[in-house]
mmCIF file of C-alpha atoms in Angstrom:
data_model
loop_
_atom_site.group_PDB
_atom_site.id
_atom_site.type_symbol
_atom_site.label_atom_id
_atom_site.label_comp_id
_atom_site.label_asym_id
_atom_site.label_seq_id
_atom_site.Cartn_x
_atom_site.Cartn_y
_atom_site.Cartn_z
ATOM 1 C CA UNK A 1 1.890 -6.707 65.336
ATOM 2 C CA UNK A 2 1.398 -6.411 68.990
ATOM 3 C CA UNK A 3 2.308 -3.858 71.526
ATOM 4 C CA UNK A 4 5.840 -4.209 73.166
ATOM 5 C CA UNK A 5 7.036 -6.562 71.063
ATOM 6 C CA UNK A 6 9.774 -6.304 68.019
ATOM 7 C CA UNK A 7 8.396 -6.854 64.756
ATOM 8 C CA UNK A 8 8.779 -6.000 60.861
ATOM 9 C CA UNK A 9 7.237 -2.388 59.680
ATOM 10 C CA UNK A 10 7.903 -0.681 56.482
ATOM 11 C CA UNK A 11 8.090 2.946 56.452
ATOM 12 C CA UNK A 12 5.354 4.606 53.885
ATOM 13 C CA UNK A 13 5.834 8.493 54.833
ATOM 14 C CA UNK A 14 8.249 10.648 52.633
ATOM 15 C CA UNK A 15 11.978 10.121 53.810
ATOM 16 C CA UNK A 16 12.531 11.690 56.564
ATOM 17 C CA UNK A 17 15.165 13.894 58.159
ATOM 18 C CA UNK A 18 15.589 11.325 61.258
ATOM 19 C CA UNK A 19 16.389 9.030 59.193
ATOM 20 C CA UNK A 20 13.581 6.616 57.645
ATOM 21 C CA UNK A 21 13.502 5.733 53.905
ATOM 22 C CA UNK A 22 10.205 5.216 52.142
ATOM 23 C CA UNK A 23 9.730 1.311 51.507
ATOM 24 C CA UNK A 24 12.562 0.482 53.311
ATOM 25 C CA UNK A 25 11.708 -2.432 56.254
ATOM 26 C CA UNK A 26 12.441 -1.654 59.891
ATOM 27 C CA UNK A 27 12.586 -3.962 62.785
ATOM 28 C CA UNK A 28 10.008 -1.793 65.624
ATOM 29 C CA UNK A 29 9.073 -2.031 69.097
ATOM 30 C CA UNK A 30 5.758 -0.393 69.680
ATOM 31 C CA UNK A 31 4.617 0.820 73.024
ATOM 32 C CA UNK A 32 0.885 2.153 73.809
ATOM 33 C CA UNK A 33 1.389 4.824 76.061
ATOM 34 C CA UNK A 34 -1.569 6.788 77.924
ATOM 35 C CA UNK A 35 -1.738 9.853 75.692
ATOM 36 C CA UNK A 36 -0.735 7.724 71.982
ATOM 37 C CA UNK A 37 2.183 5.237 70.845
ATOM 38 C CA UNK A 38 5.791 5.474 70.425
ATOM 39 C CA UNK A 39 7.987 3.729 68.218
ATOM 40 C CA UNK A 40 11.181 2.571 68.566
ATOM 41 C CA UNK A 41 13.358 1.403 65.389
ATOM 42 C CA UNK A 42 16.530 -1.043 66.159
ATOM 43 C CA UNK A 43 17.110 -2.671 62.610
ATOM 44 C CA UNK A 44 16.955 -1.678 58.900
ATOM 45 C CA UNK A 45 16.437 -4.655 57.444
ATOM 46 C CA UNK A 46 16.792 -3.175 53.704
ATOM 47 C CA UNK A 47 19.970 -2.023 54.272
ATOM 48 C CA UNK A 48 21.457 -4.690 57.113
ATOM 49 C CA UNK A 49 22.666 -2.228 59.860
ATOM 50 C CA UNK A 50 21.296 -0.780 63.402
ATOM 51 C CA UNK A 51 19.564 1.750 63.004
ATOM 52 C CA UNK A 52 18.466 2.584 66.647
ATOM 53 C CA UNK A 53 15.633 6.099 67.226
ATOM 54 C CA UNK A 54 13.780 5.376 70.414
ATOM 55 C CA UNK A 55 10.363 7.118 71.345
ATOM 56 C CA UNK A 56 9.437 8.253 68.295
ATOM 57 C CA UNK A 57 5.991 9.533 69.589
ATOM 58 C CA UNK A 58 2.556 9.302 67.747
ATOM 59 C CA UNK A 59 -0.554 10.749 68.933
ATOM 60 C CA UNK A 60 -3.055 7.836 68.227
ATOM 61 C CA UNK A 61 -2.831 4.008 66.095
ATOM 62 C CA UNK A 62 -4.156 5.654 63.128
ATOM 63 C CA UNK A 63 -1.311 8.608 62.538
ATOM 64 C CA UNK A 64 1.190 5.304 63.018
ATOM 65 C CA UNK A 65 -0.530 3.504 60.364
ATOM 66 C CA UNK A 66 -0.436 6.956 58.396
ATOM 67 C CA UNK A 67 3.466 6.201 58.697
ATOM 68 C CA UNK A 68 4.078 3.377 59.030
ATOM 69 C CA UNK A 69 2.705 -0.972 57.401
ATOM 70 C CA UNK A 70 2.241 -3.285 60.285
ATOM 71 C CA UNK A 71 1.842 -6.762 59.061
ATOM 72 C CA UNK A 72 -1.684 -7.838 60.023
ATOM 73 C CA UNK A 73 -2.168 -4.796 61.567
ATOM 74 C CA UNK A 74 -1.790 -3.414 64.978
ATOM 75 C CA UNK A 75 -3.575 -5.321 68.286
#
């Protein structure tokens, strides 16, 4: 996965109240800001409908990854 671009993610936290479901697959834009990341889901691809939270901050790469399974990783 690279910054700015839309790619496939899978949530791994606990389901949350904005939204995400554990294991289901999200289509995410990523952007590296100057003080962490913040995500932006437009698809859930589990369930087939928009699904659209924008700036969904992090603090750093590694709390994302806490969250959330980048295929090959984040670059």
């Amino acid at each position: 996965m690279e910054f700015d671009q839309n790619c496939f993610a899978s949530y791994k936290g606990k389901d949350s109240a904005m939204g995400f479901v554990n294991g289901h697959i999200y289509e995410v834009v990523v952007e590296q800001k100057k003080h962490g990341c913040e995500l932006s889901a437009y698809f859930d691809t589990t369930n087939g409908h928009d699904f659209v939270r924008e700036k969904i901050p992090y603090a750093n790469e590694k709390s994302l990854q806490h969250f959330w399974n980048f295929e090959g990783g984040i670059q």
